[in-house]
Amino acid sequence: MFKHLSPQQQFQKALSLWDEAMKAPFYRRRFPTTRPENAEAWQALPILKRLELFEHTYPRSKDMLTVPEEGFFISATSGTSGTARYVVCTHAEWEAFCAQQARALRLMGVTPRDLVANVFEAGYLWPSFLAVHDIVKQLNATHLPITSMIPPERILKYCREFKPTVMLSIPTMFVFLADLALKEGAPLEGLRLVAFAGEAMTEAQKAHIARGLGATQFRALAYSSADAGLMGYQCDHCQSGTYHVPTDFQLIEIIDPLTGKACGPGEKGDLIVTNFAQKSMPIVRYEIGDLGTWVAEPCPCGDPNPRFELLGRIGSDDFKLYATIIPMSVFERALEPFHEHVSLNFNLLVTPHESAVDLTLRVESADPEAAKAVIPAIVARIRELDVVINASLEAGNLHALTVQPVPLGTLERNPSTGKLIRLTDRRH
Ligand SMILES: [Zn+2]
């Protein structure tokens, strides 16, 4: 359902976007006066960085616009990955973006018979909630526009009343709703597909959400951003984190950050994106901030659009204990066996303690008092799963490891995105 373009066809499309981009003062200053002649010349064009985009976007600057200021849709990227950036597109470009996303949902089996619960945040110029409205309209499915901004008990009540077959939200919210449904003692009825965006969803989270919400199918809604639109979609064969490129819509390059050269299959590099459809404010060779690698094998689904695997964010905030990086997944794995007592929504608080540090794992629970019974077992499991934490506790440079159950919904979320803040590091 997604068109496939060969690299040559993509290059032609990139050139016509280049022509559009040259109408904007920003790109005229930035690019050579003649069109790039081949892929090598294209790869020599400067990379657009986040900060540059922030400094040159509407309304601060009109430098990147190629059309008169009218008929725009303005949206903002979420604040979690640094400074929020504003992006404008025309209504026609917005429709085109939604059409791409609708295709991705059709591939997941969403049909007009589906009832789609939209549990995304609205407000803050965030596009997701409104995009889902237009996407569901294009699919001719039924739309239940709930938002995530109402009391979660109410979200669950709507779901019990209408029995949606598809639910769209962020993993933090799905985990929270699963916690509440389990607390109420009854999973949802009729929910098939959980389609998420904004964060990755771990296998442990999927198992938890299956228990609480009764969902059987879990999919990343797409790999997309307000900056650049849809950059990847999943078929039935795509593992978590693997996406097909919509080659008719987006040029994706994976480059070596040191040399700027294109990476071959299996080589890890920076994702650089160029959106063919966004002409009013072109995004050319934008460093989206994610790392990835090309998947060499053709996909068993038969779709000729190439696949890539996401390998995390550039400079993502790992938890460092002295010189060692501790993956946050350790804590999730430690909590998972105790799902009858605690949620998977947790926050790790790191505080200095004289020359050592204290670790406090705060975890939401439907019954924090009863959950106290499993604290020693959780601590033991963390020590068992992570040798560095265990050794640091024994050596005394980790002063204390404490687990603290707190009521559901009380851990801090990012106020604009609703994403749970997983790490609070007070050492700096
Ligand atoms: Zn496929």
Tab-separated table of C-alpha atoms and ligand atoms in Angstrom:
chain	number	residue	atom	x	y	z
A	1	MET	CA	0.000	0.000	0.000
A	2	PHE	CA	3.004	2.262	0.424
A	3	LYS	CA	4.495	3.169	-2.938
A	4	HIS	CA	8.057	2.133	-3.596
A	5	LEU	CA	10.595	4.373	-5.287
A	6	SER	CA	14.004	3.217	-6.470
A	7	PRO	CA	17.037	5.202	-5.237
A	8	GLN	CA	17.155	6.962	-8.649
A	9	GLN	CA	13.486	7.938	-8.412
A	10	GLN	CA	14.073	9.134	-4.865
A	11	PHE	CA	16.978	11.260	-6.033
A	12	GLN	CA	14.759	12.906	-8.669
A	13	LYS	CA	12.187	13.638	-5.993
A	14	ALA	CA	14.866	15.034	-3.702
A	15	LEU	CA	15.943	17.369	-6.511
A	16	SER	CA	12.454	18.771	-6.973
A	17	LEU	CA	12.306	19.365	-3.224
A	18	TRP	CA	15.704	21.060	-3.486
A	19	ASP	CA	14.190	23.450	-6.066
A	20	GLU	CA	11.404	24.305	-3.618
A	21	ALA	CA	13.816	24.687	-0.721
A	22	MET	CA	15.863	27.212	-2.705
A	23	LYS	CA	12.878	29.589	-2.544
A	24	ALA	CA	13.619	29.970	1.184
A	25	PRO	CA	16.385	32.411	2.225
A	26	PHE	CA	17.619	29.866	4.768
A	27	TYR	CA	18.431	27.270	2.124
A	28	ARG	CA	19.704	29.797	-0.435
A	29	ARG	CA	22.366	30.824	2.052
A	30	ARG	CA	23.129	27.256	2.924
A	31	PHE	CA	23.248	25.367	-0.354
A	32	PRO	CA	25.421	25.713	-3.461
A	33	THR	CA	23.739	27.600	-6.310
A	34	THR	CA	23.595	24.599	-8.613
A	35	ARG	CA	21.560	21.443	-8.095
A	36	PRO	CA	23.450	18.462	-6.686
A	37	GLU	CA	24.394	16.303	-9.672
A	38	ASN	CA	24.440	12.927	-8.014
A	39	ALA	CA	24.001	11.095	-4.729
A	40	GLU	CA	27.534	12.012	-3.623
A	41	ALA	CA	26.842	15.725	-4.126
A	42	TRP	CA	23.574	15.306	-2.216
A	43	GLN	CA	25.418	13.643	0.659
A	44	ALA	CA	27.777	16.618	0.791
A	45	LEU	CA	24.905	19.039	1.535
A	46	PRO	CA	25.051	20.357	5.116
A	47	ILE	CA	23.039	18.571	7.782
A	48	LEU	CA	20.209	20.451	9.454
A	49	LYS	CA	20.617	20.322	13.237
A	50	ARG	CA	17.913	20.597	15.851
A	51	LEU	CA	19.170	23.916	17.148
A	52	GLU	CA	19.228	25.405	13.647
A	53	LEU	CA	15.661	24.300	13.127
A	54	PHE	CA	14.719	25.840	16.469
A	55	GLU	CA	16.376	29.131	15.546
A	56	HIS	CA	14.947	29.401	12.062
A	57	THR	CA	11.378	28.237	12.418
A	58	TYR	CA	8.150	30.127	12.472
A	59	PRO	CA	7.203	32.452	14.152
A	60	ARG	CA	10.712	33.411	15.305
A	61	SER	CA	11.892	33.491	11.720
A	62	LYS	CA	10.277	33.207	8.296
A	63	ASP	CA	13.579	32.188	6.816
A	64	MET	CA	12.535	28.638	6.019
A	65	LEU	CA	9.171	29.427	4.415
A	66	THR	CA	8.724	29.048	0.664
A	67	VAL	CA	5.089	30.191	0.472
A	68	PRO	CA	3.073	33.203	1.703
A	69	GLU	CA	1.988	33.109	5.333
A	70	GLU	CA	-1.543	31.777	4.972
A	71	GLY	CA	-3.498	28.567	5.408
A	72	PHE	CA	-0.997	27.026	7.802
A	73	PHE	CA	-1.286	24.348	10.434
A	74	ILE	CA	1.180	25.031	13.244
A	75	SER	CA	2.438	22.250	15.483
A	76	ALA	CA	5.140	21.768	18.074
A	77	THR	CA	7.449	18.901	18.835
A	78	SER	CA	7.356	17.608	22.383
A	79	GLY	CA	9.655	19.193	24.915
A	80	THR	CA	11.260	15.965	26.121
A	81	SER	CA	13.975	15.890	23.500
A	82	GLY	CA	15.270	19.378	24.206
A	83	THR	CA	13.776	22.646	23.109
A	84	ALA	CA	10.310	22.507	21.568
A	85	ARG	CA	10.360	23.393	17.895
A	86	TYR	CA	7.472	24.729	15.857
A	87	VAL	CA	6.717	23.451	12.408
A	88	VAL	CA	4.266	24.831	9.887
A	89	CYS	CA	2.636	23.030	7.001
A	90	THR	CA	-0.234	23.811	4.672
A	91	HIS	CA	-3.560	22.051	5.141
A	92	ALA	CA	-2.864	19.978	2.029
A	93	GLU	CA	0.490	18.868	3.469
A	94	TRP	CA	-1.229	17.988	6.734
A	95	GLU	CA	-3.749	15.852	4.836
A	96	ALA	CA	-0.881	14.099	3.041
A	97	PHE	CA	0.813	13.346	6.354
A	98	CYS	CA	-2.410	11.900	7.761
A	99	ALA	CA	-2.906	9.809	4.611
A	100	GLN	CA	0.508	8.195	5.173
A	101	GLN	CA	-0.353	7.413	8.764
A	102	ALA	CA	-3.754	6.046	7.735
A	103	ARG	CA	-1.948	3.637	5.381
A	104	ALA	CA	0.194	2.451	8.291
A	105	LEU	CA	-2.939	1.718	10.339
A	106	ARG	CA	-4.585	-0.083	7.415
A	107	LEU	CA	-1.525	-2.343	7.281
A	108	MET	CA	-2.166	-3.170	10.951
A	109	GLY	CA	-5.616	-4.378	9.966
A	110	VAL	CA	-7.680	-1.357	11.021
A	111	THR	CA	-10.920	-1.253	9.004
A	112	PRO	CA	-14.123	0.841	8.970
A	113	ARG	CA	-15.615	-1.653	11.441
A	114	ASP	CA	-13.084	-0.637	14.108
A	115	LEU	CA	-13.833	1.684	16.991
A	116	VAL	CA	-10.695	3.715	17.678
A	117	ALA	CA	-10.115	5.210	21.131
A	118	ASN	CA	-7.892	8.288	20.782
A	119	VAL	CA	-6.062	8.668	24.106
A	120	PHE	CA	-3.388	11.127	22.987
A	121	GLU	CA	-2.692	14.465	24.605
A	122	ALA	CA	-4.356	17.484	23.094
A	123	GLY	CA	-3.073	20.993	23.520
A	124	TYR	CA	0.424	22.530	23.620
A	125	LEU	CA	0.247	22.701	19.784
A	126	TRP	CA	0.796	18.967	19.850
A	127	PRO	CA	-0.390	17.372	16.602
A	128	SER	CA	-1.149	13.759	17.637
A	129	PHE	CA	-4.714	14.089	18.882
A	130	LEU	CA	-5.827	16.131	15.884
A	131	ALA	CA	-3.917	13.906	13.477
A	132	VAL	CA	-5.764	10.856	14.794
A	133	HIS	CA	-9.051	12.629	14.113
A	134	ASP	CA	-8.122	13.071	10.451
A	135	ILE	CA	-6.565	9.608	10.181
A	136	VAL	CA	-9.646	7.853	11.562
A	137	LYS	CA	-11.768	9.914	9.180
A	138	GLN	CA	-9.638	8.751	6.237
A	139	LEU	CA	-9.994	5.138	7.405
A	140	ASN	CA	-13.734	5.687	7.776
A	141	ALA	CA	-13.509	3.923	11.145
A	142	THR	CA	-15.358	5.133	14.247
A	143	HIS	CA	-13.601	7.732	16.380
A	144	LEU	CA	-13.817	7.925	20.161
A	145	PRO	CA	-11.960	11.202	20.917
A	146	ILE	CA	-11.153	10.727	24.611
A	147	THR	CA	-7.748	12.490	25.064
A	148	SER	CA	-5.415	11.622	27.917
A	149	MET	CA	-6.195	14.866	29.731
A	150	ILE	CA	-9.246	13.669	31.668
A	151	PRO	CA	-9.190	11.589	34.876
A	152	PRO	CA	-7.898	8.115	33.939
A	153	GLU	CA	-10.830	6.440	35.704
A	154	ARG	CA	-13.033	8.267	33.210
A	155	ILE	CA	-10.942	7.022	30.265
A	156	LEU	CA	-11.460	3.485	31.499
A	157	LYS	CA	-15.175	4.120	31.981
A	158	TYR	CA	-15.534	5.244	28.354
A	159	CYS	CA	-13.629	2.150	27.259
A	160	ARG	CA	-15.860	-0.162	29.277
A	161	GLU	CA	-18.920	1.587	27.875
A	162	PHE	CA	-17.952	1.738	24.172
A	163	LYS	CA	-15.589	-1.286	23.973
A	164	PRO	CA	-13.068	0.144	21.485
A	165	THR	CA	-11.221	-2.411	19.339
A	166	VAL	CA	-8.199	-0.156	18.805
A	167	MET	CA	-6.567	2.196	21.299
A	168	LEU	CA	-3.931	4.826	20.539
A	169	SER	CA	-1.748	6.420	23.224
A	170	ILE	CA	1.725	6.479	24.777
A	171	PRO	CA	3.171	3.498	26.719
A	172	THR	CA	3.127	5.373	30.075
A	173	MET	CA	-0.647	5.810	29.699
A	174	PHE	CA	-1.270	2.218	28.582
A	175	VAL	CA	0.620	0.898	31.618
A	176	PHE	CA	-1.341	3.235	33.882
A	177	LEU	CA	-4.699	2.187	32.401
A	178	ALA	CA	-3.697	-1.474	32.769
A	179	ASP	CA	-2.854	-0.803	36.447
A	180	LEU	CA	-6.282	0.740	36.978
A	181	ALA	CA	-8.149	-2.035	35.148
A	182	LEU	CA	-6.328	-4.646	37.244
A	183	LYS	CA	-7.151	-2.671	40.375
A	184	GLU	CA	-10.813	-2.705	39.333
A	185	GLY	CA	-10.421	-6.450	38.909
A	186	ALA	CA	-11.593	-6.684	35.285
A	187	PRO	CA	-9.684	-6.372	32.007
A	188	LEU	CA	-11.272	-4.472	29.123
A	189	GLU	CA	-13.461	-6.370	26.705
A	190	GLY	CA	-13.025	-6.330	22.959
A	191	LEU	CA	-9.731	-4.434	22.701
A	192	ARG	CA	-7.558	-5.946	19.963
A	193	LEU	CA	-4.865	-3.485	18.947
A	194	VAL	CA	-2.751	-1.242	21.139
A	195	ALA	CA	-0.918	1.220	18.874
A	196	PHE	CA	1.588	3.388	20.672
A	197	ALA	CA	3.767	6.384	19.918
A	198	GLY	CA	6.143	8.725	21.708
A	199	GLU	CA	8.110	6.105	23.627
A	200	ALA	CA	9.316	2.565	23.010
A	201	MET	CA	7.258	-0.267	24.495
A	202	THR	CA	9.114	-3.104	26.184
A	203	GLU	CA	8.059	-6.764	26.163
A	204	ALA	CA	7.362	-6.541	29.907
A	205	GLN	CA	5.064	-3.570	29.316
A	206	LYS	CA	3.235	-5.472	26.564
A	207	ALA	CA	2.642	-8.424	28.901
A	208	HIS	CA	1.351	-6.059	31.590
A	209	ILE	CA	-0.973	-4.257	29.164
A	210	ALA	CA	-2.249	-7.603	27.816
A	211	ARG	CA	-3.152	-8.614	31.376
A	212	GLY	CA	-4.842	-5.326	32.217
A	213	LEU	CA	-6.446	-4.241	28.959
A	214	GLY	CA	-6.873	-7.590	27.224
A	215	ALA	CA	-5.113	-6.400	24.043
A	216	THR	CA	-3.608	-9.046	21.760
A	217	GLN	CA	-1.763	-6.965	19.154
A	218	PHE	CA	0.895	-4.345	19.919
A	219	ARG	CA	2.311	-2.008	17.310
A	220	ALA	CA	4.264	1.195	17.146
A	221	LEU	CA	1.807	3.553	15.460
A	222	ALA	CA	4.676	4.630	13.248
A	223	TYR	CA	8.083	6.154	13.460
A	224	SER	CA	7.216	9.808	13.013
A	225	SER	CA	7.817	13.261	14.404
A	226	ALA	CA	6.186	16.652	14.178
A	227	ASP	CA	9.388	17.883	12.505
A	228	ALA	CA	9.502	15.418	9.678
A	229	GLY	CA	6.235	13.473	9.492
A	230	LEU	CA	6.059	9.721	9.000
A	231	MET	CA	9.511	8.169	8.634
A	232	GLY	CA	8.757	4.473	9.100
A	233	TYR	CA	5.864	2.022	9.202
A	234	GLN	CA	5.589	-1.558	10.371
A	235	CYS	CA	4.300	-4.667	8.622
A	236	ASP	CA	3.424	-7.972	10.329
A	237	HIS	CA	7.054	-9.077	10.066
A	238	CYS	CA	8.642	-5.979	11.611
A	239	GLN	CA	10.124	-6.663	15.017
A	240	SER	CA	9.890	-3.983	17.661
A	241	GLY	CA	12.057	-1.043	16.529
A	242	THR	CA	12.197	-2.124	12.857
A	243	TYR	CA	10.409	-0.095	10.179
A	244	HIS	CA	9.924	0.070	6.418
A	245	VAL	CA	10.806	3.418	4.807
A	246	PRO	CA	7.904	5.131	2.989
A	247	THR	CA	10.221	5.835	0.031
A	248	ASP	CA	7.666	7.920	-1.843
A	249	PHE	CA	7.322	10.259	1.131
A	250	GLN	CA	10.656	10.340	2.886
A	251	LEU	CA	14.335	10.059	2.016
A	252	ILE	CA	16.174	8.395	4.870
A	253	GLU	CA	19.943	8.322	5.025
A	254	ILE	CA	21.999	6.618	7.697
A	255	ILE	CA	25.410	8.209	7.929
A	256	ASP	CA	28.602	7.749	9.870
A	257	PRO	CA	28.632	10.741	12.251
A	258	LEU	CA	32.397	11.162	11.923
A	259	THR	CA	32.891	10.893	8.163
A	260	GLY	CA	29.395	11.800	6.942
A	261	LYS	CA	29.551	8.788	4.603
A	262	ALA	CA	26.537	6.559	4.017
A	263	CYS	CA	26.458	3.470	6.242
A	264	GLY	CA	26.107	-0.015	4.792
A	265	PRO	CA	23.737	-2.658	6.196
A	266	GLY	CA	24.569	-3.489	9.809
A	267	GLU	CA	26.604	-0.308	10.359
A	268	LYS	CA	25.248	1.981	13.054
A	269	GLY	CA	24.820	5.652	12.184
A	270	ASP	CA	22.761	8.844	12.508
A	271	LEU	CA	19.385	8.998	10.784
A	272	ILE	CA	19.114	11.918	8.375
A	273	VAL	CA	15.683	12.623	6.922
A	274	THR	CA	14.296	14.640	4.022
A	275	ASN	CA	10.538	14.910	3.717
A	276	PHE	CA	9.455	15.034	0.049
A	277	ALA	CA	5.945	16.280	0.780
A	278	GLN	CA	6.717	19.199	3.067
A	279	LYS	CA	7.294	22.043	0.632
A	280	SER	CA	6.026	25.118	2.463
A	281	MET	CA	8.787	24.702	5.043
A	282	PRO	CA	11.187	22.148	3.598
A	283	ILE	CA	13.107	19.869	5.917
A	284	VAL	CA	16.227	18.847	4.018
A	285	ARG	CA	18.808	16.473	5.496
A	286	TYR	CA	17.591	16.867	9.055
A	287	GLU	CA	19.339	15.066	11.897
A	288	ILE	CA	16.314	13.643	13.649
A	289	GLY	CA	18.379	12.589	16.667
A	290	ASP	CA	18.027	8.808	16.398
A	291	LEU	CA	20.574	6.127	15.650
A	292	GLY	CA	19.797	3.273	13.313
A	293	THR	CA	21.044	0.644	10.913
A	294	TRP	CA	19.845	-0.771	7.578
A	295	VAL	CA	18.391	-4.271	7.585
A	296	ALA	CA	19.989	-6.106	4.654
A	297	GLU	CA	17.514	-8.958	4.139
A	298	PRO	CA	14.375	-8.326	2.078
A	299	CYS	CA	11.231	-8.418	4.212
A	300	PRO	CA	9.187	-11.658	4.078
A	301	CYS	CA	6.062	-9.510	3.580
A	302	GLY	CA	7.242	-8.795	0.020
A	303	ASP	CA	7.222	-4.992	0.412
A	304	PRO	CA	10.259	-3.699	-1.525
A	305	ASN	CA	10.568	-0.594	0.672
A	306	PRO	CA	13.836	-1.009	2.625
A	307	ARG	CA	13.849	-1.572	6.365
A	308	PHE	CA	15.896	-0.036	9.142
A	309	GLU	CA	16.207	-0.714	12.823
A	310	LEU	CA	16.220	2.075	15.391
A	311	LEU	CA	19.072	1.788	17.884
A	312	GLY	CA	18.245	4.511	20.386
A	313	ARG	CA	18.614	8.236	20.629
A	314	ILE	CA	21.813	10.183	20.190
A	315	GLY	CA	23.180	11.113	23.618
A	316	SER	CA	20.221	9.575	25.430
A	317	ASP	CA	20.344	9.926	29.166
A	318	ASP	CA	21.629	6.604	30.428
A	319	PHE	CA	21.987	6.041	34.112
A	320	LYS	CA	25.668	6.064	34.950
A	321	LEU	CA	26.920	4.595	38.195
A	322	TYR	CA	30.497	5.806	38.334
A	323	ALA	CA	32.025	4.626	35.067
A	324	THR	CA	29.400	2.019	34.239
A	325	ILE	CA	26.173	2.491	32.315
A	326	ILE	CA	23.261	0.727	33.991
A	327	PRO	CA	20.382	0.058	31.592
A	328	MET	CA	17.032	1.205	32.953
A	329	SER	CA	15.622	-2.142	31.782
A	330	VAL	CA	17.250	-3.746	34.848
A	331	PHE	CA	14.657	-2.096	37.065
A	332	GLU	CA	11.776	-3.067	34.840
A	333	ARG	CA	12.960	-6.672	34.735
A	334	ALA	CA	13.261	-6.645	38.515
A	335	LEU	CA	9.691	-5.384	38.925
A	336	GLU	CA	7.977	-7.578	36.354
A	337	PRO	CA	7.600	-10.793	38.422
A	338	PHE	CA	5.800	-8.755	41.078
A	339	HIS	CA	3.109	-7.415	38.743
A	340	GLU	CA	0.372	-8.377	41.163
A	341	HIS	CA	1.761	-5.822	43.598
A	342	VAL	CA	3.510	-3.120	41.566
A	343	SER	CA	3.184	-1.346	38.221
A	344	LEU	CA	5.877	-0.979	35.563
A	345	ASN	CA	5.605	2.801	35.847
A	346	PHE	CA	8.611	3.672	37.964
A	347	ASN	CA	11.140	6.433	38.589
A	348	LEU	CA	14.724	6.001	39.681
A	349	LEU	CA	15.901	8.760	41.997
A	350	VAL	CA	19.662	9.165	42.314
A	351	THR	CA	20.831	11.340	45.207
A	352	PRO	CA	24.317	12.059	46.539
A	353	HIS	CA	25.134	10.658	49.963
A	354	GLU	CA	28.460	11.999	51.223
A	355	SER	CA	30.938	10.527	48.739
A	356	ALA	CA	28.534	7.768	47.699
A	357	VAL	CA	25.036	7.767	46.162
A	358	ASP	CA	21.602	6.535	47.177
A	359	LEU	CA	19.258	4.871	44.703
A	360	THR	CA	15.533	5.043	45.329
A	361	LEU	CA	13.278	3.100	43.011
A	362	ARG	CA	9.833	4.636	43.327
A	363	VAL	CA	7.173	2.464	41.757
A	364	GLU	CA	3.444	2.997	41.381
A	365	SER	CA	1.154	0.469	43.007
A	366	ALA	CA	-2.593	-0.054	43.343
A	367	ASP	CA	-1.968	-0.842	47.022
A	368	PRO	CA	1.348	0.673	48.196
A	369	GLU	CA	0.861	-0.667	51.723
A	370	ALA	CA	0.473	-4.283	50.588
A	371	ALA	CA	3.322	-3.872	48.073
A	372	LYS	CA	5.754	-3.316	50.947
A	373	ALA	CA	5.760	-7.093	51.430
A	374	VAL	CA	7.626	-7.631	48.136
A	375	ILE	CA	10.234	-4.870	48.590
A	376	PRO	CA	13.006	-7.188	49.877
A	377	ALA	CA	12.423	-9.551	46.953
A	378	ILE	CA	12.609	-6.665	44.424
A	379	VAL	CA	15.862	-5.410	45.970
A	380	ALA	CA	17.290	-8.930	45.855
A	381	ARG	CA	16.314	-9.276	42.205
A	382	ILE	CA	17.943	-5.957	41.217
A	383	ARG	CA	21.163	-7.109	42.915
A	384	GLU	CA	20.919	-10.434	41.140
A	385	LEU	CA	20.294	-8.847	37.718
A	386	ASP	CA	23.009	-6.209	37.894
A	387	VAL	CA	26.469	-7.137	39.106
A	388	VAL	CA	27.642	-3.516	39.184
A	389	ILE	CA	24.843	-2.440	41.525
A	390	ASN	CA	25.499	-5.464	43.702
A	391	ALA	CA	29.256	-4.864	43.841
A	392	SER	CA	28.795	-1.126	44.489
A	393	LEU	CA	26.490	-1.874	47.414
A	394	GLU	CA	29.052	-4.242	48.870
A	395	ALA	CA	31.894	-1.764	48.322
A	396	GLY	CA	29.876	1.055	49.865
A	397	ASN	CA	30.072	3.509	46.950
A	398	LEU	CA	26.401	2.784	46.511
A	399	HIS	CA	25.163	3.679	49.974
A	400	ALA	CA	21.581	2.429	49.809
A	401	LEU	CA	19.148	0.847	47.369
A	402	THR	CA	15.568	1.489	48.427
A	403	VAL	CA	12.272	0.514	46.810
A	404	GLN	CA	9.336	2.768	47.569
A	405	PRO	CA	5.782	1.907	46.421
A	406	VAL	CA	3.646	5.013	45.746
A	407	PRO	CA	-0.045	5.347	44.721
A	408	LEU	CA	-1.024	4.955	41.040
A	409	GLY	CA	-0.619	8.090	38.938
A	410	THR	CA	1.521	9.973	41.464
A	411	LEU	CA	4.949	9.796	39.814
A	412	GLU	CA	5.935	12.847	37.841
A	413	ARG	CA	5.010	12.989	34.148
A	414	ASN	CA	6.298	15.477	31.625
A	415	PRO	CA	3.569	18.147	31.768
A	416	SER	CA	3.335	18.549	28.009
A	417	THR	CA	3.722	14.961	26.788
A	418	GLY	CA	2.420	12.870	29.689
A	419	LYS	CA	5.493	10.632	29.482
A	420	LEU	CA	6.714	9.294	32.778
A	421	ILE	CA	10.041	10.722	33.925
A	422	ARG	CA	12.084	7.544	34.467
A	423	LEU	CA	15.257	9.019	35.865
A	424	THR	CA	15.772	11.862	38.329
A	425	ASP	CA	19.473	12.379	38.830
A	426	ARG	CA	20.247	14.863	41.617
A	427	ARG	CA	24.013	14.330	41.473
A	428	HIS	CA	24.635	17.284	39.173
B	1	ZN	ZN	7.566	-6.060	5.709
